[in-house]
Amino acid sequence: MTEPSYSEFRQMIEGTFESVPFVREVGLQLHQVDFEKQTLSAIFARKPQLIGNHYHNILHGGVIATALDQVGGFTAMVAAYQRMGGAMDWEEKIQRLMRLGTVDMRVDYLKPGRGEHFLCSGSILRVGNKLVVTRMELHNDTEELIATGTATFLY
Amino acid sequence: MTEPSYSEFRQMIEGTFESVPFVREVGLQLHQVDFEKQTLSAIFARKPQLIGNHYHNILHGGVIATALDQVGGFTAMVAAYQRMGGAMDWEEKIQRLMRLGTVDMRVDYLKPGRGEHFLCSGSILRVGNKLVVTRMELHNDTEELIATGTATFLY
Amino acid sequence: MTEPSYSEFRQMIEGTFESVPFVREVGLQLHQVDFEKQTLSAIFARKPQLIGNHYHNILHGGVIATALDQVGGFTAMVAAYQRMGGAMDWEEKIQRLMRLGTVDMRVDYLKPGRGEHFLCSGSILRVGNKLVVTRMELHNDTEELIATGTATFLY
Amino acid sequence: MTEPSYSEFRQMIEGTFESVPFVREVGLQLHQVDFEKQTLSAIFARKPQLIGNHYHNILHGGVIATALDQVGGFTAMVAAYQRMGGAMDWEEKIQRLMRLGTVDMRVDYLKPGRGEHFLCSGSILRVGNKLVVTRMELHNDTEELIATGTATFLY
């Protein structure tokens, strides 16, 4: 019973993440996936369409929520994939992961979304056989913590 | 002491809502503002860029969060404007409203975001002299409740 | 195929609700259960041990959270019981309901918890075959809305 | 301009924490306060009245929410006190802190509340001149993470 390498799964994650239409719209790009720590991060650059407040030239809260939801969801996939273990075959696992959806999310907007580049990272609070709870953070290029979030996913 | 008509404020709301760059990107349009009930709603149509899941052809959670945040924020402005009353002059009120920001938000994703058109509506749970708490709902064109949210705003 | 009366289930709910030790401690009592509307409510009286702030003589936030969690959970049981339908036998359904647990909860503290008596009511936002999402409200005896909440339950 | 020692404030925190009636009811005791890191923790022991589920002998969700709310609030006080700095006198600061209240809170119930002793700790996500956002965690005596929470406080 050989523990499979994650190369196939990593390819799937990489192929899927940026193929999500709204993720492309925002310009969110997968940055890192760590299967051992079950963490994942993505980056994006400020562009005029992402602004929520002219006067202050800051990101719209919806952009931040989009990044947190997307990163949380894919971090949850990483943990759920490992949780399903060897009991299921590849096909079946992927099918379950494709159905993974956000149940609820809290976002805390800590500082105005100022900056040129943003890094959004996700980690696992709990992984069960149906639910995954993740924590997410968004930092700007001066390492300010712009927002945090917690989300529950069902798979 | 004449109670001012809301025409000037309504114009401001209407002029501002759709000028928000990310709101245009999503295609969210102001639908109704009711100053007496302190409710506000917006509509948007599905378009390919808003999709979050190819397989299921549903809205990205971030699109839903964007609509809820935006509608919640503008509903909060309506209530905050009235709360400030006659004690402040127009200039000062508008300046405070321009600084209104989301403190935190919870989104509950109740059903997959399927549909051609969506209606997002906001109402007030509490308005204080610093904070406003709003509740938001998103329905699709078959009147399914897709998502609800609660958010806290500071002004 | 006769639709069973809810009398047996109602008895179970009534017998269980007030047998929860911490619920007795707080003094929370089941008030109403409506199986058709899938709503449930409970009442409790202010007593010195429930106070959170001497100076203002108001309920501790934890008392409010306790009422919301408890009422949300039992409202969720009502909906989950009906959702399981005739496919499962009584024994099996009850076993699943006994395992029902809170996944997460948001509480909004809208007004100070002043009053002699409080009514906490729950309703259903969504019932699935694994998760139930409920909304809860707490009113005092002058019908002020003290707090609202949203919670997700797994069964 | 001597930086005041925190001894007076520490005394106030220590004197106030366990004088809260519902905190006594639950048996929550202040454990540590770190003014530099702006962290605070409290402990409590399982007792029969705190149980929420007979069958599983676990804490009621409301007990967990009580601990998180209380620890979050007092952690927020520590940060708010420092944020107010030397501009206000002692009297005025304490008056503002006495009015500090929870605006909203999210609790994530990650594992059943099993254990003999529990440690609840709080830290600061953001401190502004009106709002403080805190994160809280509850561990049991085998160092399992039972619950996490995020709360917003107004002062």
Coordinates of C-alpha atoms in Angstrom, one line a residue:
Chain A
M1 CA 0.0 0.0 0.0
T2 CA 2.1 2.9 -1.3
E3 CA 1.2 6.3 -0.1
P4 CA 0.6 8.1 -3.4
S5 CA 2.6 11.2 -4.2
Y6 CA 0.6 14.3 -4.4
S7 CA 1.8 15.2 -7.9
E8 CA -1.5 14.2 -9.6
F9 CA -3.6 16.1 -7.0
R10 CA -1.3 19.1 -7.1
Q11 CA -1.8 19.3 -10.8
M12 CA -5.5 19.1 -10.4
I13 CA -5.5 21.9 -7.8
E14 CA -3.2 24.0 -10.0
G15 CA -5.3 23.4 -13.1
T16 CA -8.6 24.1 -11.3
F17 CA -7.8 27.2 -9.2
E18 CA -7.2 29.7 -12.0
S19 CA -9.8 28.2 -14.3
V20 CA -12.5 29.5 -12.1
P21 CA -14.0 32.4 -14.1
F22 CA -14.5 34.8 -11.2
V23 CA -11.0 34.1 -9.9
R24 CA -9.6 35.1 -13.3
E25 CA -11.7 38.2 -13.2
V26 CA -10.2 39.2 -9.9
G27 CA -6.7 38.1 -11.0
L28 CA -6.1 35.7 -8.2
Q29 CA -3.2 33.3 -8.8
L30 CA -2.3 30.2 -6.8
H31 CA 1.0 30.9 -5.0
Q32 CA 1.8 27.9 -2.7
V33 CA 0.4 24.6 -1.6
D34 CA 1.9 22.8 1.3
F35 CA 0.4 19.3 1.7
E36 CA 2.1 18.6 5.0
K37 CA 1.1 21.8 6.8
Q38 CA -2.2 21.8 4.9
T39 CA -1.8 25.4 3.9
L40 CA -2.3 27.2 0.6
S41 CA -1.9 30.8 -0.6
A42 CA -2.7 33.0 -3.5
I43 CA -1.7 36.4 -4.7
F44 CA -3.2 39.2 -6.7
A45 CA -2.4 42.7 -7.8
R46 CA -4.4 45.8 -7.3
K47 CA -6.1 46.9 -10.5
P48 CA -8.7 49.7 -11.1
Q49 CA -11.6 47.4 -11.4
L50 CA -11.1 46.0 -7.9
I51 CA -11.5 49.3 -6.1
G52 CA -14.5 49.8 -3.7
N53 CA -13.9 53.4 -2.7
H54 CA -12.7 56.0 -5.0
Y55 CA -11.8 58.5 -2.3
H56 CA -9.6 56.1 -0.5
N57 CA -8.5 54.0 -3.4
I58 CA -9.0 50.7 -1.5
L59 CA -10.2 47.2 -2.4
H60 CA -13.9 46.5 -2.4
G61 CA -14.9 44.3 0.5
G62 CA -16.2 41.8 -2.0
V63 CA -12.7 41.4 -3.6
I64 CA -11.4 40.5 -0.1
A65 CA -14.2 38.1 0.5
T66 CA -13.6 36.5 -2.9
A67 CA -10.0 35.9 -2.1
L68 CA -10.8 34.5 1.4
D69 CA -13.5 32.2 0.1
Q70 CA -11.5 30.9 -2.8
V71 CA -8.3 30.3 -0.7
G72 CA -10.3 28.8 2.1
G73 CA -12.1 26.4 -0.2
F74 CA -8.9 25.2 -1.9
T75 CA -7.2 24.8 1.5
A76 CA -10.2 22.7 2.6
M77 CA -9.8 20.6 -0.5
V78 CA -6.2 19.8 0.4
A79 CA -7.3 18.7 3.9
A80 CA -10.4 16.8 2.7
Y81 CA -8.3 14.9 0.1
Q82 CA -5.9 13.7 2.7
R83 CA -8.8 12.9 5.1
M84 CA -10.4 10.6 2.6
G85 CA -7.2 8.6 2.6
G86 CA -6.8 5.4 0.7
A87 CA -10.3 4.1 1.3
M88 CA -11.6 5.8 -1.8
D89 CA -10.3 5.7 -5.3
W90 CA -9.1 8.8 -7.1
E91 CA -12.2 9.3 -9.2
E92 CA -14.5 9.2 -6.2
K93 CA -12.3 11.6 -4.2
I94 CA -12.2 14.1 -7.0
Q95 CA -15.9 13.9 -7.4
R96 CA -16.4 14.7 -3.8
L97 CA -14.0 17.6 -3.9
M98 CA -15.7 19.0 -6.9
R99 CA -18.9 19.2 -4.9
L100 CA -17.1 21.0 -1.9
G101 CA -19.0 24.2 -1.2
T102 CA -18.9 27.0 1.3
V103 CA -21.5 26.7 4.1
D104 CA -20.8 30.0 5.8
M105 CA -18.0 32.5 6.2
R106 CA -17.1 35.4 8.5
V107 CA -14.8 38.1 7.3
D108 CA -13.2 40.7 9.6
Y109 CA -12.1 43.8 7.8
L110 CA -9.2 45.0 10.0
K111 CA -7.5 47.7 7.9
P112 CA -8.4 49.5 4.6
G113 CA -7.3 47.4 1.6
R114 CA -4.4 49.5 0.5
G115 CA -1.5 48.2 -1.5
E116 CA -0.2 47.1 -4.8
H117 CA 0.0 43.4 -4.2
F118 CA -1.9 41.1 -1.8
L119 CA -1.2 37.7 -0.3
C120 CA -4.1 35.5 0.9
S121 CA -3.3 32.4 2.9
G122 CA -5.4 29.6 4.3
S123 CA -4.9 27.1 7.1
I124 CA -7.0 24.3 8.7
L125 CA -8.8 24.6 12.0
R126 CA -10.6 21.3 11.7
V127 CA -11.2 18.6 9.1
G128 CA -13.9 16.1 9.6
N129 CA -15.4 13.5 7.3
K130 CA -18.1 16.0 6.1
L131 CA -17.0 19.4 7.1
V132 CA -13.7 21.4 7.0
V133 CA -13.2 24.7 8.9
T134 CA -10.5 27.0 7.7
R135 CA -8.9 30.3 8.7
M136 CA -7.8 32.8 6.1
E137 CA -5.7 36.0 6.2
L138 CA -5.0 38.7 3.7
H139 CA -1.8 40.8 3.9
N140 CA -0.7 43.6 1.7
D141 CA 2.8 44.2 0.4
T142 CA 3.9 46.1 3.5
E143 CA 2.8 43.0 5.6
E144 CA -0.2 44.7 7.1
L145 CA -3.0 42.3 8.1
I146 CA -5.9 43.6 6.0
A147 CA -8.5 41.0 6.8
T148 CA -9.1 37.6 8.4
G149 CA -11.8 35.1 8.0
T150 CA -13.2 31.8 9.1
A151 CA -15.2 29.6 6.9
T152 CA -17.0 26.2 7.0
F153 CA -17.0 23.9 4.0
L154 CA -19.1 20.8 3.2
Y155 CA -17.8 18.1 1.0
Chain B
M1 CA -37.3 73.5 11.0
T2 CA -38.3 71.7 7.8
E3 CA -37.6 68.1 7.4
P4 CA -35.5 68.0 4.3
S5 CA -36.8 65.9 1.4
Y6 CA -34.5 63.0 0.6
S7 CA -34.1 63.9 -3.1
E8 CA -30.6 65.3 -2.7
F9 CA -29.5 62.2 -0.7
R10 CA -31.3 59.8 -3.1
Q11 CA -29.3 61.4 -5.9
M12 CA -26.1 60.9 -4.0
I13 CA -26.9 57.3 -3.3
E14 CA -27.8 56.6 -6.9
G15 CA -24.8 58.5 -8.2
T16 CA -22.4 56.7 -5.9
F17 CA -23.7 53.1 -6.0
E18 CA -22.9 52.2 -9.6
S19 CA -19.8 54.3 -9.7
V20 CA -18.0 51.9 -7.5
P21 CA -15.5 50.1 -9.9
F22 CA -15.9 46.6 -8.5
V23 CA -19.7 47.0 -8.5
R24 CA -19.6 47.8 -12.2
E25 CA -17.4 44.8 -12.8
V26 CA -20.0 42.5 -11.2
G27 CA -22.8 44.4 -12.9
L28 CA -24.7 45.2 -9.7
Q29 CA -27.4 47.9 -10.2
L30 CA -29.3 49.8 -7.6
H31 CA -32.9 48.7 -7.7
Q32 CA -34.9 50.3 -4.9
V33 CA -34.4 52.6 -1.9
D34 CA -37.1 53.0 0.7
F35 CA -36.2 55.7 3.2
E36 CA -39.1 55.0 5.5
K37 CA -38.5 51.3 5.8
Q38 CA -34.8 51.8 5.6
T39 CA -34.4 49.1 3.0
L40 CA -32.5 49.0 -0.3
S41 CA -32.1 46.5 -3.1
A42 CA -29.9 45.8 -6.1
I43 CA -30.1 43.5 -9.0
F44 CA -27.6 41.7 -11.3
A45 CA -27.6 39.3 -14.1
R46 CA -25.6 36.1 -14.4
K47 CA -22.7 36.4 -16.8
P48 CA -19.9 34.0 -17.6
Q49 CA -17.3 35.9 -15.6
L50 CA -19.3 35.5 -12.3
I51 CA -19.2 31.7 -12.3
G52 CA -17.4 29.9 -9.5
N53 CA -17.9 26.4 -10.5
H54 CA -17.9 25.2 -14.1
Y55 CA -19.5 21.9 -13.4
H56 CA -22.5 23.3 -11.7
N57 CA -22.6 26.7 -13.5
I58 CA -23.2 28.6 -10.3
L59 CA -22.1 32.0 -8.9
H60 CA -18.8 32.3 -7.1
G61 CA -19.3 32.8 -3.4
G62 CA -17.3 36.0 -3.7
V63 CA -19.9 37.4 -6.1
I64 CA -22.6 36.7 -3.5
A65 CA -20.4 38.3 -0.8
T66 CA -19.8 41.3 -3.0
A67 CA -23.6 41.9 -3.5
L68 CA -24.3 41.4 0.2
D69 CA -21.5 43.7 1.3
Q70 CA -22.4 46.4 -1.1
V71 CA -26.2 46.3 -0.4
G72 CA -25.6 46.1 3.3
G73 CA -23.3 49.1 3.2
F74 CA -25.7 51.3 1.3
T75 CA -28.6 50.3 3.4
A76 CA -26.5 51.2 6.4
M77 CA -25.9 54.7 4.8
V78 CA -29.6 55.3 4.5
A79 CA -30.1 54.5 8.2
A80 CA -27.0 56.4 9.3
Y81 CA -28.0 59.5 7.3
Q82 CA -31.3 59.6 9.1
R83 CA -29.8 58.8 12.5
M84 CA -27.5 61.8 12.2
G85 CA -30.6 64.0 11.9
G86 CA -30.6 67.7 11.7
A87 CA -27.8 68.2 14.1
M88 CA -25.1 68.1 11.3
D89 CA -25.0 69.9 8.1
W90 CA -25.1 68.1 4.7
E91 CA -21.4 68.4 4.0
E92 CA -20.5 66.8 7.4
K93 CA -23.0 64.0 7.0
I94 CA -21.8 63.1 3.6
Q95 CA -18.2 63.1 4.8
R96 CA -19.1 60.7 7.5
L97 CA -21.0 58.4 5.1
M98 CA -18.1 58.4 2.7
R99 CA -16.0 56.9 5.5
L100 CA -18.5 54.2 6.3
G101 CA -16.8 50.8 6.2
T102 CA -17.6 47.2 6.8
V103 CA -16.3 46.0 10.1
D104 CA -17.3 42.3 9.7
M105 CA -19.8 40.2 7.8
R106 CA -21.2 36.7 8.0
V107 CA -22.5 35.0 4.8
D108 CA -24.6 31.9 4.8
Y109 CA -24.6 30.1 1.5
L110 CA -28.0 28.3 1.6
K111 CA -28.4 27.1 -2.0
P112 CA -26.2 27.0 -5.1
G113 CA -26.3 30.3 -6.9
R114 CA -28.3 29.2 -9.9
G115 CA -30.3 31.6 -12.0
E116 CA -30.3 34.3 -14.7
H117 CA -31.1 37.2 -12.5
F118 CA -30.6 37.9 -8.8
L119 CA -32.1 40.4 -6.3
C120 CA -30.1 41.4 -3.2
S121 CA -32.0 43.3 -0.5
G122 CA -30.9 44.8 2.7
S123 CA -32.6 45.9 5.9
I124 CA -31.6 47.3 9.3
L125 CA -31.2 45.4 12.5
R126 CA -29.8 48.2 14.5
V127 CA -28.6 51.8 13.9
G128 CA -26.5 53.5 16.6
N129 CA -24.4 56.7 16.5
K130 CA -21.3 54.8 15.4
L131 CA -22.4 51.4 14.2
V132 CA -25.1 50.0 11.9
V133 CA -26.0 46.3 11.7
T134 CA -27.7 45.1 8.6
R135 CA -29.2 41.9 7.3
M136 CA -29.1 41.0 3.6
E137 CA -30.7 38.4 1.4
L138 CA -30.0 37.2 -2.1
H139 CA -32.8 35.6 -4.1
N140 CA -32.7 34.2 -7.7
D141 CA -35.4 34.7 -10.4
T142 CA -37.4 31.7 -9.1
E143 CA -37.5 33.3 -5.7
E144 CA -35.2 30.8 -4.0
L145 CA -33.3 32.2 -1.1
I146 CA -29.7 31.7 -2.2
A147 CA -27.8 33.4 0.7
T148 CA -28.3 35.5 3.7
G149 CA -25.8 37.7 5.6
T150 CA -25.4 39.9 8.6
A151 CA -22.9 42.8 8.6
T152 CA -21.6 45.5 11.0
F153 CA -20.6 48.8 9.6
L154 CA -18.8 51.7 11.3
Y155 CA -19.4 55.3 10.3
Chain C
M1 CA -48.5 5.1 4.7
T2 CA -49.8 7.2 7.5
E3 CA -48.0 10.4 8.4
P4 CA -47.2 9.9 12.1
S5 CA -48.5 12.4 14.6
Y6 CA -45.8 14.4 16.2
S7 CA -46.9 13.6 19.7
E8 CA -44.1 11.2 20.4
F9 CA -41.5 13.5 19.0
R10 CA -43.0 16.5 20.8
Q11 CA -42.7 14.5 24.1
M12 CA -39.1 13.8 23.3
I13 CA -38.4 17.5 22.6
E14 CA -40.2 18.6 25.8
G15 CA -38.5 15.9 27.9
T16 CA -35.1 16.7 26.6
F17 CA -35.0 20.5 26.4
E18 CA -35.2 21.2 30.1
S19 CA -33.2 18.2 31.1
V20 CA -30.0 19.8 29.8
P21 CA -28.0 20.7 32.9
F22 CA -26.8 24.1 31.7
V23 CA -30.3 25.0 30.4
R24 CA -31.6 24.4 33.9
E25 CA -28.8 26.5 35.3
V26 CA -29.9 29.4 33.2
G27 CA -33.5 28.7 33.7
L28 CA -34.5 28.4 30.1
Q29 CA -37.9 26.8 29.6
L30 CA -39.4 25.5 26.4
H31 CA -42.3 27.8 25.4
Q32 CA -43.7 26.7 22.0
V33 CA -43.0 24.3 19.2
D34 CA -44.7 24.6 15.8
F35 CA -44.0 21.6 13.6
E36 CA -45.6 23.2 10.5
K37 CA -43.8 26.4 10.6
Q38 CA -40.7 24.7 12.0
T39 CA -40.3 27.3 14.7
L40 CA -39.6 26.9 18.4
S41 CA -39.3 29.3 21.3
A42 CA -38.1 29.4 24.9
I43 CA -38.4 31.8 27.8
F44 CA -36.4 32.7 30.8
A45 CA -36.5 35.2 33.6
R46 CA -33.7 37.5 34.7
K47 CA -32.0 36.4 37.9
P48 CA -28.9 37.8 39.7
Q49 CA -26.6 35.0 38.5
L50 CA -27.2 35.8 34.8
I51 CA -25.9 39.4 35.1
G52 CA -22.8 40.3 33.1
N53 CA -22.4 43.9 34.1
H54 CA -23.1 45.2 37.6
Y55 CA -23.2 48.9 36.6
H56 CA -25.8 48.4 33.9
N57 CA -27.6 45.4 35.3
I58 CA -27.8 43.5 32.0
L59 CA -27.5 39.9 30.9
H60 CA -24.1 38.5 30.3
G61 CA -23.4 37.9 26.6
G62 CA -22.9 34.3 27.4
V63 CA -26.4 33.9 28.7
I64 CA -27.8 35.3 25.4
A65 CA -25.5 33.0 23.4
T66 CA -26.7 30.1 25.5
A67 CA -30.3 30.8 24.8
L68 CA -29.7 31.3 21.1
D69 CA -27.6 28.1 20.8
Q70 CA -30.1 26.0 22.6
V71 CA -33.2 27.3 20.8
G72 CA -31.4 27.1 17.5
G73 CA -30.4 23.5 18.1
F74 CA -33.8 22.4 19.0
T75 CA -35.4 24.2 16.1
A76 CA -32.9 22.4 13.9
M77 CA -34.0 19.1 15.5
V78 CA -37.6 19.8 14.5
A79 CA -36.6 20.5 10.9
A80 CA -34.1 17.6 10.7
Y81 CA -36.7 15.2 12.1
Q82 CA -39.1 16.1 9.4
R83 CA -36.4 16.1 6.7
M84 CA -35.5 12.5 7.6
G85 CA -39.0 11.5 6.7
G86 CA -40.4 8.0 6.7
A87 CA -37.2 6.4 5.3
M88 CA -35.7 5.9 8.8
D89 CA -37.3 4.3 11.8
W90 CA -37.9 6.2 15.0
E91 CA -34.9 4.7 16.8
E92 CA -32.5 5.7 14.1
K93 CA -33.9 9.2 13.7
I94 CA -33.6 9.9 17.4
Q95 CA -30.1 8.6 17.4
R96 CA -29.1 11.0 14.7
L97 CA -30.9 13.9 16.5
M98 CA -29.0 13.1 19.7
R99 CA -25.8 13.6 17.8
L100 CA -26.9 17.0 16.4
G101 CA -24.2 19.6 17.3
T102 CA -23.5 23.2 16.7
V103 CA -20.9 23.8 14.0
D104 CA -20.7 27.6 14.3
M105 CA -22.8 30.5 15.4
R106 CA -22.8 34.2 15.0
V107 CA -24.4 36.4 17.6
D108 CA -25.3 40.1 17.1
Y109 CA -25.7 42.0 20.4
L110 CA -28.1 44.8 19.3
K111 CA -29.2 46.2 22.6
P112 CA -28.2 45.8 26.3
G113 CA -30.0 42.8 27.8
R114 CA -32.3 44.7 30.1
G115 CA -35.6 43.2 31.2
E116 CA -37.4 40.9 33.6
H117 CA -38.4 38.2 31.1
F118 CA -36.9 37.2 27.8
L119 CA -38.3 35.3 24.8
C120 CA -35.9 33.5 22.4
S121 CA -37.3 32.2 19.1
G122 CA -35.8 30.1 16.3
S123 CA -36.7 29.5 12.7
I124 CA -35.2 27.6 9.8
L125 CA -33.1 29.2 7.0
R126 CA -32.2 25.9 5.4
V127 CA -32.5 22.2 6.1
G128 CA -30.3 19.7 4.2
N129 CA -29.7 16.1 4.7
K130 CA -26.6 16.8 6.9
L131 CA -26.8 20.5 7.9
V132 CA -29.5 22.8 9.2
V133 CA -29.1 26.6 9.3
T134 CA -31.2 28.5 11.8
R135 CA -31.9 32.1 12.7
M136 CA -32.6 33.1 16.3
E137 CA -33.9 36.2 18.0
L138 CA -34.0 37.3 21.6
H139 CA -36.7 39.9 22.7
N140 CA -37.2 41.3 26.2
D141 CA -40.6 42.0 27.9
T142 CA -41.0 45.4 26.2
E143 CA -40.5 43.7 22.8
E144 CA -37.1 45.1 22.2
L145 CA -34.9 43.0 19.9
I146 CA -31.9 42.4 22.2
A147 CA -29.9 40.0 20.0
T148 CA -30.1 38.0 16.8
G149 CA -28.0 35.0 15.7
T150 CA -27.4 32.6 12.9
A151 CA -26.1 29.1 13.5
T152 CA -25.2 26.0 11.5
F153 CA -25.9 22.5 12.9
L154 CA -24.6 19.1 11.8
Y155 CA -26.7 16.0 12.3
Chain D
M1 CA 6.8 61.4 31.0
T2 CA 6.9 58.2 32.9
E3 CA 5.1 55.2 31.4
P4 CA 2.7 54.3 34.2
S5 CA 3.0 50.8 35.6
Y6 CA 0.0 48.6 35.0
S7 CA -0.4 47.6 38.6
E8 CA -3.5 49.8 39.1
F9 CA -5.1 48.6 35.9
R10 CA -4.1 45.0 36.6
Q11 CA -5.8 45.2 40.0
M12 CA -8.9 46.6 38.4
I13 CA -9.0 43.8 35.8
E14 CA -8.4 41.1 38.5
G15 CA -11.0 42.7 40.7
T16 CA -13.6 42.9 38.0
F17 CA -13.3 39.7 36.1
E18 CA -14.4 37.3 38.7
S19 CA -17.0 39.7 40.2
V20 CA -19.2 39.2 37.1
P21 CA -22.1 37.1 38.4
F22 CA -22.5 34.8 35.4
V23 CA -18.7 34.3 35.3
R24 CA -18.9 33.1 38.9
E25 CA -21.8 30.8 38.0
V26 CA -19.7 29.2 35.3
G27 CA -16.6 29.2 37.5
L28 CA -14.3 31.0 35.1
Q29 CA -11.2 32.3 36.8
L30 CA -8.7 34.8 35.4
H31 CA -5.4 33.0 34.7
Q32 CA -2.9 35.4 33.0
V33 CA -2.7 38.9 31.7
D34 CA 0.2 40.0 29.5
F35 CA 0.1 43.7 28.8
E36 CA 3.0 43.6 26.3
K37 CA 1.5 40.9 24.1
Q38 CA -2.0 42.1 24.9
T39 CA -3.2 38.5 25.7
L40 CA -5.3 37.2 28.5
S41 CA -6.5 33.8 29.6
A42 CA -8.9 32.2 32.0
I43 CA -9.5 28.7 33.3
F44 CA -12.5 26.7 34.4
A45 CA -13.2 23.2 35.6
R46 CA -16.0 20.9 34.3
K47 CA -18.9 20.6 36.7
P48 CA -22.2 18.9 36.3
Q49 CA -24.2 22.1 35.7
L50 CA -22.1 23.0 32.7
I51 CA -23.0 20.0 30.7
G52 CA -25.0 20.3 27.5
N53 CA -25.4 16.8 26.4
H54 CA -26.0 13.9 28.9
Y55 CA -25.1 11.2 26.5
H56 CA -21.8 12.6 25.5
N57 CA -21.0 14.4 28.8
I58 CA -19.7 17.5 27.0
L59 CA -19.9 21.2 27.8
H60 CA -22.9 23.2 26.6
G61 CA -22.2 25.4 23.6
G62 CA -23.3 28.3 25.7
V63 CA -20.6 27.7 28.3
I64 CA -18.0 27.8 25.6
A65 CA -19.5 31.0 24.2
T66 CA -19.5 32.5 27.7
A67 CA -15.8 31.8 28.2
L68 CA -15.0 33.2 24.7
D69 CA -17.1 36.3 25.1
Q70 CA -15.7 37.1 28.6
V71 CA -12.1 36.4 27.7
G72 CA -12.4 38.4 24.4
G73 CA -14.0 41.3 26.3
F74 CA -11.2 41.5 28.9
T75 CA -8.5 41.1 26.3
A76 CA -10.1 44.0 24.4
M77 CA -10.0 46.1 27.6
V78 CA -6.3 45.5 27.9
A79 CA -5.7 46.7 24.4
A80 CA -8.2 49.6 24.6
Y81 CA -6.7 50.8 27.8
Q82 CA -3.3 51.1 26.1
R83 CA -4.7 52.6 23.0
M84 CA -6.3 55.4 25.0
G85 CA -2.8 56.3 26.2
G86 CA -1.9 59.3 28.2
A87 CA -4.4 61.6 26.6
M88 CA -7.1 60.7 29.1
D89 CA -7.1 60.5 32.8
W90 CA -7.6 57.3 34.7
E91 CA -11.2 58.0 35.7
E92 CA -12.2 58.7 32.1
K93 CA -10.4 55.6 30.8
I94 CA -12.1 53.3 33.3
Q95 CA -15.5 54.8 32.5
R96 CA -15.0 54.0 28.9
L97 CA -13.8 50.5 29.6
M98 CA -16.9 49.9 31.8
R99 CA -19.0 50.6 28.8
L100 CA -17.1 48.2 26.6
G101 CA -19.6 45.8 25.0
T102 CA -19.7 42.9 22.6
V103 CA -21.0 44.0 19.2
D104 CA -20.9 40.5 17.6
M105 CA -19.2 37.2 17.9
R106 CA -18.6 34.1 15.9
V107 CA -17.9 30.8 17.6
D108 CA -16.6 27.7 15.8
Y109 CA -17.2 24.5 17.7
L110 CA -14.4 22.3 16.5
K111 CA -14.5 19.4 18.9
P112 CA -16.8 18.1 21.6
G113 CA -16.2 19.9 24.9
R114 CA -14.7 17.0 26.7
G115 CA -12.2 17.4 29.6
E116 CA -11.8 18.2 33.3
H117 CA -10.2 21.6 32.9
F118 CA -10.3 24.2 30.2
L119 CA -8.1 27.1 29.2
C120 CA -9.6 30.0 27.3
S121 CA -7.1 32.5 25.8
G122 CA -7.6 35.8 23.9
S123 CA -5.5 37.9 21.6
I124 CA -5.9 41.1 19.6
L125 CA -6.6 41.2 15.9
R126 CA -7.1 45.0 15.7
V127 CA -7.5 47.8 18.1
G128 CA -8.9 51.1 16.9
N129 CA -10.1 54.2 18.8
K130 CA -13.7 52.8 19.0
L131 CA -13.5 49.1 18.1
V132 CA -11.4 46.1 19.2
V133 CA -11.4 42.8 17.3
T134 CA -10.2 39.8 19.3
R135 CA -9.6 36.1 18.6
M136 CA -10.2 33.5 21.2
E137 CA -9.4 29.8 21.7
L138 CA -10.6 27.2 24.1
H139 CA -8.3 24.2 24.8
N140 CA -9.0 21.2 27.1
D141 CA -6.5 19.5 29.4
T142 CA -5.2 17.3 26.7
E143 CA -4.5 20.4 24.6
E144 CA -7.2 19.7 22.1
L145 CA -8.5 22.9 20.4
I146 CA -12.2 22.7 21.3
A147 CA -13.4 26.0 19.9
T148 CA -12.3 29.3 18.4
G149 CA -14.0 32.6 18.1
T150 CA -13.7 36.1 16.8
A151 CA -15.5 39.0 18.3
T152 CA -15.9 42.8 17.8
F153 CA -16.2 45.1 20.8
L154 CA -17.2 48.7 21.0
Y155 CA -15.8 51.0 23.7

